[in-house]
Amino acid sequence: MKIVRSPEAMTAWSDQLRREGVTIGFVPTMGALHDGHRTLIRAARLKCDALVVSIFVNPTQFGPKEDLAKYPRPIAKDRALCRAEGVDVCFEPTAKAMYPDGFQTTVSLPSLARRWEGEARPHHFSGVATVVTKLFGIVRPCLALFGQKDFQQAALIQQLVKDLNLGVKIVIRPTVRDPDGLAMSSRNVYLSPHERAVATTLYKSLQAGADAIRQGVADGQAIHTVMTRIVQKEPAMTIDYLAVCDPRTLELLSSVTSRAVLLAAVRLGAVRLIDNLVVAVPAKRA
Ligand code: PAF
């Protein structure tokens, strides 16, 4: 496995392979790789001839009070996972190489980024959209894979690629969960043993919302109440948002008639957990 740090060297490698007709798959990450990332890497490996994983803790998607400095960076472990999964290139640029002096262009999606994570983390999605656009320009993949765990991010990236004709096929893979249902996340390492036990409440509340829809509850507010009651039983958790939304626009649904995404974000100690479930109304009601 090659470790490439310079964006220019990364592009030269990709251009050469593309000239030879090789298909390049790409999994962008911020490192601290877990089984969720492993699933994306394996899926990309099966779909493409060559595979690039980027490891870059992107400073522009962190707010001033967020965890940029202490974000986990177990680089040796991350490289070992990539090597074991047959990754061809680990792209590890520095912040200076990605954002040199004079850098000024940003990408933003005002409508999709407005609510939910966008409200809680005002510059987050502009940072994500800008870095993903840059990474696509540098790596020049045919295909890029992202996890559904970050549902709003995934929606935004699909829109970005369409709007800017970036020519990258986007694949969104289902959320990978621990056996008790907690969605895997690099930030789960911050949870204390007690918080880790409590954290499953979030998934339970999403499941309860999904069950309500499957059992015939259509009213968005009633579904929201079902989810809220479960989280509220857990005193250590504070709700940031629980929402019943249209999966395409991420706007609130007053009534669920076909498909909905249940979006959730809570605070638990020093950690902010996010999760989601996409639910389809059973055929006889749709
Ligand atoms: O999901 C992530 O890990 C990051 O937001 C991404 C897409 C790698 C951009 O920094």
Coordinates of C-alpha atoms and ligand atoms in Angstrom, one line a residue:
M1 CA 0.0 0.0 0.0
K2 CA 1.3 3.4 -1.0
I3 CA 1.0 6.3 1.5
V4 CA 0.6 9.5 -0.5
R5 CA 0.7 12.9 1.2
S6 CA 0.9 15.4 -1.6
P7 CA -2.3 16.2 -3.6
E8 CA -0.3 16.6 -6.8
A9 CA 1.3 13.1 -6.4
M10 CA -2.2 11.7 -5.7
T11 CA -3.7 13.2 -8.8
A12 CA -0.7 12.0 -10.9
W13 CA -1.2 8.4 -9.7
S14 CA -5.0 8.5 -10.4
D15 CA -4.5 10.1 -13.9
Q16 CA -2.1 7.5 -14.9
L17 CA -4.4 4.7 -13.8
R18 CA -7.4 6.3 -15.5
R19 CA -5.5 6.6 -18.8
E20 CA -5.0 2.8 -18.5
G21 CA -8.7 2.3 -18.1
V22 CA -8.5 1.3 -14.4
T23 CA -11.6 2.1 -12.3
I24 CA -10.8 4.0 -9.1
G25 CA -12.9 3.6 -5.9
F26 CA -12.7 6.1 -3.1
V27 CA -13.6 6.0 0.6
P28 CA -13.1 9.5 2.2
T29 CA -12.6 9.3 5.9
M30 CA -11.3 11.3 8.9
G31 CA -9.5 8.2 10.2
A32 CA -10.2 6.4 13.5
L33 CA -11.5 3.7 11.3
H34 CA -14.0 1.2 12.6
D35 CA -16.1 -1.6 11.1
G36 CA -18.4 0.9 9.4
H37 CA -15.4 2.2 7.4
R38 CA -14.3 -1.4 6.9
T39 CA -17.7 -2.2 5.3
L40 CA -17.3 0.7 2.9
I41 CA -13.8 -0.3 2.0
R42 CA -14.8 -3.9 1.3
A43 CA -17.7 -2.8 -0.8
A44 CA -15.5 -0.4 -2.8
R45 CA -12.8 -3.2 -3.2
L46 CA -15.4 -5.4 -4.9
K47 CA -16.7 -2.7 -7.2
C48 CA -13.4 -1.2 -8.5
D49 CA -10.0 -2.1 -9.8
A50 CA -8.0 0.3 -7.6
L51 CA -8.9 1.7 -4.2
V52 CA -8.0 4.9 -2.4
V53 CA -8.9 5.8 1.2
S54 CA -8.2 9.3 2.4
I55 CA -7.5 10.0 6.0
F56 CA -7.8 13.7 6.7
V57 CA -9.2 15.3 9.8
N58 CA -10.7 18.3 8.0
P59 CA -10.4 21.4 10.2
T60 CA -13.0 23.4 8.3
Q61 CA -15.9 21.1 9.3
F62 CA -15.3 21.6 13.0
G63 CA -16.7 24.5 15.0
P64 CA -14.5 26.6 17.3
K65 CA -15.8 24.7 20.4
E66 CA -15.7 21.3 18.9
D67 CA -13.2 18.4 19.2
L68 CA -10.7 19.1 16.4
A69 CA -7.7 19.0 18.6
K70 CA -8.7 15.8 20.5
Y71 CA -10.3 14.0 17.5
P72 CA -8.8 10.4 17.6
R73 CA -5.9 9.9 15.2
P74 CA -4.7 6.3 15.5
I75 CA -2.8 6.5 12.2
A76 CA -0.8 3.2 12.6
K77 CA -4.0 1.3 13.3
D78 CA -5.8 2.9 10.5
R79 CA -3.0 2.1 8.0
A80 CA -3.0 -1.5 9.2
L81 CA -6.7 -1.8 8.6
C82 CA -6.4 -0.3 5.1
R83 CA -3.4 -2.6 4.3
A84 CA -5.4 -5.7 5.5
E85 CA -8.4 -4.7 3.3
G86 CA -6.3 -4.4 0.2
V87 CA -6.4 -0.6 -0.2
D88 CA -3.9 0.6 -2.9
V89 CA -3.4 4.2 -1.7
C90 CA -3.9 5.8 1.7
F91 CA -4.1 9.5 0.9
E92 CA -3.0 11.6 4.0
P93 CA -2.7 15.2 3.1
T94 CA -1.7 17.9 5.6
A95 CA -4.1 20.8 6.3
K96 CA -1.5 23.1 4.8
A97 CA -1.5 21.1 1.5
M98 CA -5.3 21.1 1.4
Y99 CA -5.8 24.8 2.4
P100 CA -2.6 26.6 1.3
D101 CA -2.2 30.4 1.9
G102 CA -4.7 32.2 -0.4
F103 CA -7.3 29.4 -0.4
Q104 CA -10.7 31.1 -0.6
T105 CA -13.3 29.0 -2.5
T106 CA -16.1 27.3 -0.5
V107 CA -19.1 25.2 -1.5
S108 CA -22.4 25.4 0.3
L109 CA -25.9 23.9 -0.1
P110 CA -28.2 26.4 1.7
S111 CA -31.3 24.4 1.6
L112 CA -30.2 20.9 2.5
A113 CA -27.7 22.2 5.1
R114 CA -30.1 24.6 6.7
R115 CA -31.7 22.3 9.4
W116 CA -30.7 19.6 11.8
E117 CA -26.9 19.1 11.9
G118 CA -26.6 22.4 10.0
E119 CA -28.4 24.3 12.8
A120 CA -26.4 22.7 15.5
R121 CA -23.1 23.0 13.6
P122 CA -23.3 26.2 11.5
H123 CA -20.2 25.9 9.2
H124 CA -20.0 22.1 9.3
F125 CA -21.6 21.3 6.0
S126 CA -19.9 24.0 4.0
G127 CA -16.6 22.4 5.4
V128 CA -17.7 19.0 4.3
A129 CA -19.0 20.0 0.9
T130 CA -15.8 21.9 0.2
V131 CA -13.4 19.2 1.3
V132 CA -15.3 16.5 -0.5
T133 CA -15.3 18.6 -3.7
K134 CA -11.5 19.1 -3.3
L135 CA -10.9 15.4 -2.5
F136 CA -12.9 14.4 -5.7
G137 CA -10.8 16.8 -7.7
I138 CA -7.5 15.4 -6.3
V139 CA -8.4 11.7 -6.3
R140 CA -10.6 11.7 -9.4
P141 CA -12.5 8.5 -8.5
C142 CA -15.1 6.8 -10.6
L143 CA -17.0 5.8 -7.5
A144 CA -17.1 7.0 -3.9
L145 CA -18.7 5.4 -0.9
F146 CA -20.3 7.0 2.2
G147 CA -22.2 5.6 5.2
Q148 CA -25.9 6.3 5.8
K149 CA -25.2 7.0 9.4
D150 CA -24.5 10.6 8.4
F151 CA -27.8 10.8 6.5
Q152 CA -27.8 14.6 5.9
Q153 CA -24.2 14.5 4.8
A154 CA -25.0 11.7 2.3
A155 CA -28.0 13.6 0.9
L156 CA -25.8 16.7 0.6
I157 CA -23.0 14.9 -1.2
Q158 CA -25.4 13.3 -3.7
Q159 CA -26.9 16.8 -4.4
L160 CA -23.4 18.3 -4.7
V161 CA -22.2 15.8 -7.3
K162 CA -25.4 16.3 -9.3
D163 CA -25.4 20.1 -9.1
L164 CA -21.7 20.5 -10.0
N165 CA -21.5 17.6 -12.5
L166 CA -18.6 16.1 -10.6
G167 CA -18.9 12.8 -12.5
V168 CA -18.4 10.5 -9.5
K169 CA -20.9 7.8 -8.8
I170 CA -22.0 7.9 -5.1
V171 CA -22.9 4.8 -3.2
I172 CA -24.5 5.1 0.2
R173 CA -24.2 2.0 2.4
P174 CA -26.4 1.1 5.4
T175 CA -25.3 2.1 8.9
V176 CA -23.2 -0.5 10.6
R177 CA -24.2 -1.1 14.3
D178 CA -22.8 -2.8 17.3
P179 CA -24.8 -5.9 18.4
D180 CA -26.9 -3.8 20.8
G181 CA -27.9 -1.4 18.0
L182 CA -25.6 1.6 18.6
A183 CA -24.4 3.1 15.3
M184 CA -20.7 2.8 14.9
S185 CA -18.9 6.2 15.1
S186 CA -15.3 7.3 15.7
R187 CA -16.6 9.4 18.5
N188 CA -18.0 6.4 20.5
V189 CA -14.6 6.1 22.1
Y190 CA -15.4 9.2 24.2
L191 CA -18.3 7.4 25.9
S192 CA -17.8 6.2 29.5
P193 CA -18.9 2.6 30.2
H194 CA -22.2 4.0 31.7
E195 CA -22.8 6.3 28.8
R196 CA -22.1 3.5 26.4
A197 CA -24.8 1.4 28.0
V198 CA -27.3 4.3 27.9
A199 CA -26.4 5.2 24.3
T200 CA -28.6 2.4 22.9
T201 CA -31.7 4.4 23.9
L202 CA -31.2 6.5 20.8
Y203 CA -31.6 3.5 18.5
K204 CA -34.5 2.2 20.6
S205 CA -36.3 5.5 20.1
L206 CA -35.8 5.3 16.3
Q207 CA -37.1 1.7 16.3
A208 CA -40.2 2.8 18.2
G209 CA -40.8 5.5 15.7
A210 CA -40.4 3.1 12.8
D211 CA -42.7 0.5 14.5
A212 CA -45.4 3.2 14.9
I213 CA -45.2 4.0 11.2
R214 CA -45.3 0.3 10.3
Q215 CA -48.3 -0.2 12.6
G216 CA -50.3 2.6 10.8
V217 CA -49.5 5.8 12.6
A218 CA -49.2 8.5 9.9
D219 CA -49.2 11.7 11.9
G220 CA -45.7 13.2 12.1
Q221 CA -46.3 14.7 15.5
A222 CA -47.6 11.5 17.0
I223 CA -44.5 9.6 15.7
H224 CA -42.3 12.3 17.1
T225 CA -44.0 11.9 20.5
V226 CA -43.3 8.1 20.5
M227 CA -39.6 8.7 19.9
T228 CA -39.4 11.6 22.4
R229 CA -40.9 9.6 25.3
I230 CA -38.3 7.0 25.0
V231 CA -35.3 9.4 25.0
Q232 CA -36.9 11.4 27.9
K233 CA -36.9 8.3 30.1
E234 CA -33.1 8.5 30.1
P235 CA -32.0 11.4 32.3
A236 CA -28.4 11.4 31.0
M237 CA -29.6 12.2 27.5
T238 CA -30.6 15.6 26.2
I239 CA -32.4 15.9 22.9
D240 CA -30.9 18.1 20.2
Y241 CA -33.5 17.1 17.7
L242 CA -35.8 14.1 16.8
A243 CA -37.5 14.6 13.5
V244 CA -39.8 12.8 11.1
C245 CA -38.7 14.0 7.6
D246 CA -39.0 13.6 3.9
P247 CA -35.8 11.6 2.9
R248 CA -35.2 13.8 -0.2
T249 CA -35.7 17.3 1.2
L250 CA -35.1 16.7 4.9
E251 CA -38.1 18.9 5.6
L252 CA -40.6 17.9 8.4
L253 CA -43.5 15.6 7.4
S254 CA -46.8 16.4 8.9
S255 CA -48.1 13.1 7.6
V256 CA -46.1 10.0 6.6
T257 CA -47.7 8.6 3.4
S258 CA -44.9 6.7 1.7
R259 CA -41.3 7.0 3.1
A260 CA -39.8 8.9 6.0
V261 CA -36.4 9.3 7.5
L262 CA -36.4 9.5 11.3
L263 CA -33.5 11.8 12.2
A264 CA -32.0 12.0 15.7
A265 CA -29.3 13.8 17.6
V266 CA -28.8 13.7 21.4
R267 CA -26.2 14.8 23.8
L268 CA -24.8 12.3 26.3
G269 CA -22.0 13.6 28.5
A270 CA -19.5 15.2 26.3
V271 CA -20.6 13.3 23.2
R272 CA -23.2 14.2 20.6
L273 CA -24.7 11.1 19.0
I274 CA -26.5 11.1 15.7
D275 CA -28.5 8.3 14.1
N276 CA -31.3 7.8 11.6
L277 CA -33.7 5.2 10.2
V278 CA -35.4 5.2 6.8
V279 CA -38.9 3.7 7.0
A280 CA -41.3 2.8 4.2
V281 CA -45.1 2.7 4.9
P282 CA -46.3 -0.9 4.3
A283 CA -47.7 -1.4 0.8
K284 CA -51.4 -1.7 1.8
R285 CA -51.3 1.9 3.3
A286 CA -49.0 3.6 0.8
Ligands
PAF1 O1 -17.8 11.5 7.1 C1 -16.6 11.9 7.3 O2 -15.8 11.2 7.8 C2 -16.2 13.3 6.8 O3 -17.3 14.2 7.0 C3 -15.7 13.3 5.3 C4 -16.8 12.9 4.4 C5 -14.6 12.4 5.2 C6 -15.3 14.7 5.0 O4 -14.3 15.2 5.8

